[in-house]
Short mmCIF file of C-alpha atoms in Angstrom, two decimals:
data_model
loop_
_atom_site.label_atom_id
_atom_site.label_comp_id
_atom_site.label_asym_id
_atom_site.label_seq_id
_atom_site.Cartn_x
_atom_site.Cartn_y
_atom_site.Cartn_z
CA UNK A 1 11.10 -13.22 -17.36
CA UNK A 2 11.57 -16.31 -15.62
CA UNK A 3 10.41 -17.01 -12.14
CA UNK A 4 12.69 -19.65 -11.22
CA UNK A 5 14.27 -18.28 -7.36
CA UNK A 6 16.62 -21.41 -7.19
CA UNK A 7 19.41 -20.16 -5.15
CA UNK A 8 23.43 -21.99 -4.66
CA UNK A 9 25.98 -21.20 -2.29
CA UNK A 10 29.27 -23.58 -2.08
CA UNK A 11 28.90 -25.41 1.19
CA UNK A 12 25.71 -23.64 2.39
CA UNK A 13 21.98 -24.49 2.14
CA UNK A 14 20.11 -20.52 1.30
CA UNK A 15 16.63 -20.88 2.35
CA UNK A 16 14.29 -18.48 0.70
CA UNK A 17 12.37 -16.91 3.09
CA UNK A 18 10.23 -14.75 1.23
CA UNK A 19 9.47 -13.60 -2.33
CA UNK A 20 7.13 -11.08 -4.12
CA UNK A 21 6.60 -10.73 -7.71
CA UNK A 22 5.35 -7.86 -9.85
CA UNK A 23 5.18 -9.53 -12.77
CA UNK A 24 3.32 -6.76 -15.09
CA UNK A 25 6.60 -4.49 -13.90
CA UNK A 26 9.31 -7.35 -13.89
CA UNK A 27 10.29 -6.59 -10.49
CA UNK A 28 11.08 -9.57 -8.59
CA UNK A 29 12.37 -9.64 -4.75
CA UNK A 30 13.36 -12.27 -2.58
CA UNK A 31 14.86 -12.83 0.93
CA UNK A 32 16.85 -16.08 1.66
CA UNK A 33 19.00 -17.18 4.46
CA UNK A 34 21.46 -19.56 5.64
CA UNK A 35 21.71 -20.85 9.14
CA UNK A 36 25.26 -20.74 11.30
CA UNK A 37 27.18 -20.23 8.13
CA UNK A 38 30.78 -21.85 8.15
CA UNK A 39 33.67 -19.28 7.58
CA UNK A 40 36.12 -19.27 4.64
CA UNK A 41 35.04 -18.03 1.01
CA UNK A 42 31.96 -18.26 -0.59
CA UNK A 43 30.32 -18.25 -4.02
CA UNK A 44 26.75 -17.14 -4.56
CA UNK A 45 24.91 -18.23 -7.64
CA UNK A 46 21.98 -17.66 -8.43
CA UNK A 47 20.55 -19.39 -11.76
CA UNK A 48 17.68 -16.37 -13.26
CA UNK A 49 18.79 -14.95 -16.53
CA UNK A 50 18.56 -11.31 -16.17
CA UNK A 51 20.92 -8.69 -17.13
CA UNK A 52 19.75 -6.56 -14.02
CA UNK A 53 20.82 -8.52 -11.35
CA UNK A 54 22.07 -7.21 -7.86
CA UNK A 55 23.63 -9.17 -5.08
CA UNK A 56 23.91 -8.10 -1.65
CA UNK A 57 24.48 -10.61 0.92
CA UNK A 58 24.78 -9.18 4.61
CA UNK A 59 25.56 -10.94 7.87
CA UNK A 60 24.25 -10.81 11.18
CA UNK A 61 24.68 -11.94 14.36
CA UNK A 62 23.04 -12.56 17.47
CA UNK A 63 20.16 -14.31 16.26
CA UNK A 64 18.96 -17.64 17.89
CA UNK A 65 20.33 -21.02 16.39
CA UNK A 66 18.61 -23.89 15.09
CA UNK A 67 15.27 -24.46 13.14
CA UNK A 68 12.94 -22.07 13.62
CA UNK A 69 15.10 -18.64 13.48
CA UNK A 70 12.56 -17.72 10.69
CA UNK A 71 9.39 -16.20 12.50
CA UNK A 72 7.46 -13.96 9.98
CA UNK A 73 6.94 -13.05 6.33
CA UNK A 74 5.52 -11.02 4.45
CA UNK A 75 5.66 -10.33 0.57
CA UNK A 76 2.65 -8.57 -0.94
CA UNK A 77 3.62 -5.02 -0.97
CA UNK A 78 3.70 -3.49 -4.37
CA UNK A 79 2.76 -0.39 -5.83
CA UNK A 80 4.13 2.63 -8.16
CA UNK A 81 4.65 5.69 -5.31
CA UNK A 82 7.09 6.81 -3.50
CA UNK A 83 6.27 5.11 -0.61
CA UNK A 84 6.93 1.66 -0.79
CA UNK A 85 5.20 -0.39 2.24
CA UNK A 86 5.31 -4.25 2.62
CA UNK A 87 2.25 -4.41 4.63
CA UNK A 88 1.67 -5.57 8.01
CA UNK A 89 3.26 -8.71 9.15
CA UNK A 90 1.36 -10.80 12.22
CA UNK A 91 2.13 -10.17 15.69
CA UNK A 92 5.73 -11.45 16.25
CA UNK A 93 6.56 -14.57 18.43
CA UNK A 94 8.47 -12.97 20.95
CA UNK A 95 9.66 -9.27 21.56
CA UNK A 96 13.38 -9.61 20.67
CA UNK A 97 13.46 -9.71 17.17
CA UNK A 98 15.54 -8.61 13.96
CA UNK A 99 13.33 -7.29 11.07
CA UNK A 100 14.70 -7.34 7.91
CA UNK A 101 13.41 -5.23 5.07
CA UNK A 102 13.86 -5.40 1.20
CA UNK A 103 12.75 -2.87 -1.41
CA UNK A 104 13.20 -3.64 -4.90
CA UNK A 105 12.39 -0.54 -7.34
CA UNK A 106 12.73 0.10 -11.40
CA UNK A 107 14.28 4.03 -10.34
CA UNK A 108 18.16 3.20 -11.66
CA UNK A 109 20.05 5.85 -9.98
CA UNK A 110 17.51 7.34 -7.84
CA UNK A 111 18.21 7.10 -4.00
CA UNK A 112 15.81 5.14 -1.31
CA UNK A 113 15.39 5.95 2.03
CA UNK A 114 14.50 3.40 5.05
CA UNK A 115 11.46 4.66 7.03
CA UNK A 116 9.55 3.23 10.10
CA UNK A 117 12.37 3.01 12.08
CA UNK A 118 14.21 0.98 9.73
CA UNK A 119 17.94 1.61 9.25
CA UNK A 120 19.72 0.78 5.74
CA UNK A 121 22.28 -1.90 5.26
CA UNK A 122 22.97 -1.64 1.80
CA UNK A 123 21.95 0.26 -1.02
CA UNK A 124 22.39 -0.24 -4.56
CA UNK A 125 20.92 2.24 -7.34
CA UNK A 126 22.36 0.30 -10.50
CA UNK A 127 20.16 -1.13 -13.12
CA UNK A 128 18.16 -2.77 -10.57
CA UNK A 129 17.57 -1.05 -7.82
CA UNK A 130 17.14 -2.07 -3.95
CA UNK A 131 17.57 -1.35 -0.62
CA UNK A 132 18.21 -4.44 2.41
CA UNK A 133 17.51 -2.43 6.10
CA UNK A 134 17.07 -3.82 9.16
CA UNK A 135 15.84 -2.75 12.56
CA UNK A 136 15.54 -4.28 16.20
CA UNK A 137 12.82 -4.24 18.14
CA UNK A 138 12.08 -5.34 21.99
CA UNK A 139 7.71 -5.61 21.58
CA UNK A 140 5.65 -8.20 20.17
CA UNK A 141 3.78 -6.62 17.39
CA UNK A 142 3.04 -6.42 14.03
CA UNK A 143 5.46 -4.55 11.77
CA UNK A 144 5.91 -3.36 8.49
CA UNK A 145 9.35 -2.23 5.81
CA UNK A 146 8.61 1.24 4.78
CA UNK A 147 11.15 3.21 2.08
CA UNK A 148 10.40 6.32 0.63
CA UNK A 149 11.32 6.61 -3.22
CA UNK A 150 12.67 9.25 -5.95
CA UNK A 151 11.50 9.87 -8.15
CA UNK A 152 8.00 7.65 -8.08
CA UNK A 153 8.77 3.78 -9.38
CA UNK A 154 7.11 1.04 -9.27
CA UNK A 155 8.66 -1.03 -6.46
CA UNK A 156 8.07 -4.39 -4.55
CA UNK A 157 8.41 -4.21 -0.47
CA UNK A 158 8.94 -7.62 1.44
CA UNK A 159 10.06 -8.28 5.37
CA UNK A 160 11.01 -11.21 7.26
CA UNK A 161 11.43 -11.69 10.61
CA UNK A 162 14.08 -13.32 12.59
CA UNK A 163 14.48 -14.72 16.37
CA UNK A 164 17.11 -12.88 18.20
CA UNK A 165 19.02 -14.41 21.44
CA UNK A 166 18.52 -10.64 22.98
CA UNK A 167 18.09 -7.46 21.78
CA UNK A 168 20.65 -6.05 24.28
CA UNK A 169 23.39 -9.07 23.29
CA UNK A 170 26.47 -6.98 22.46
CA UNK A 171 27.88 -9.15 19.52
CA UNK A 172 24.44 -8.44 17.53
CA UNK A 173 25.62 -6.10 14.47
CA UNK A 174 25.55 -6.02 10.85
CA UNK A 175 28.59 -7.25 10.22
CA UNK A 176 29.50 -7.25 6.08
CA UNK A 177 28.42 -5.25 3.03
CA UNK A 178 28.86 -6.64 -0.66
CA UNK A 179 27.06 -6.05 -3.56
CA UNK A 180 27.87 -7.13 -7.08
CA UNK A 181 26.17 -7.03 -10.39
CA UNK A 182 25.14 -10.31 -12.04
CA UNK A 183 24.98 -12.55 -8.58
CA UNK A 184 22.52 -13.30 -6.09
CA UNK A 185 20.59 -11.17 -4.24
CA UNK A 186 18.62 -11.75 -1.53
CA UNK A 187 17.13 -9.77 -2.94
CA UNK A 188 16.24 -8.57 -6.60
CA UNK A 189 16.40 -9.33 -10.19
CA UNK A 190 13.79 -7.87 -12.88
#
């Protein structure tokens, strides 16, 4: 499978922020973003052949503006259990931050669940499998994504960090849900 992670959006610049690659298992995850997105429509390309591709794209706000809203990654987690961990990220830069978790597993059909505090955004259990969650947190630590898994797959576990204005900002929320077959994912493709 290729590993090309090229990413296209019309009017947008995605930034991959973190990728992990199982390549004996052909699971492949990424995270990218995109910065103070303009409004109006969008299309989402991404340019992997795969027949198992997922997209999910989810939006957030709240977080801080301009370079640097990126503060941690981490992309090493893989295994075949049913506890998928990403590892341990390094102590985050300040203590209001957005963590945002994905879990890319071969179990089509099977169901995920978000652990460590972690709350799931979107969940898809079509050919390729994933779960995006996210969490909030107000301490300067070191975190980790957790997901427990049925039955046990192999899976890939990433998370990525962003800045947040405030944790207590009101108009931080998860604000859209889409996934579609055959697009971009930040996220997965095997």
């Amino acid at each position: 499978h290729s590993n090309d992670t090229s990413v296209t959006c019309t009017s947008e610049s995605p930034v991959q922020a973190v990728e992990n690659n199982d390549v004996t298992n052909s699971i492949y995850t990424a995270i990218h973003y995109v910065e103070n997105t303009a409004a109006g429509a969008k299309t989402w390309t991404r340019n992997q052949p795969s027949d198992d591709q997922t997209v999910t794209i989810a939006e957030y706000s709240g977080l801080k503006s301009g370079a640097g809203i990126l503060d941690k990654v981490l992309g090493t987690g893989q295994g075949f259990s049913t506890s998928a961990d990403s590892g341990n990220t390094a102590t985050i830069s300040q203590a209001d931050e957005l963590l945002i978790g994905f879990t890319g597993f071969e179990s089509a059909g099977s169901p995920a669940t978000a652990t460590g505090g972690f709350t799931e955004d979107i969940e898809d259990t079509g050919p390729a499998s994933a779960m995006l969650a996210s969490r909030t947190v107000a301490t300067a630590a070191a975190y980790k994504n957790t997901a427990t898994l049925q039955p046990t797959p192999n899976w890939c576990c990433s998370i990525a960090t962003f800045l947040l204005v405030s944790i207590a900002k009101p108009d931080f929320n998860f604000r859209r849900r889409e996934t579609r077959p055959g697009l971009f994912k930040p996220g997965l493709a095997r």
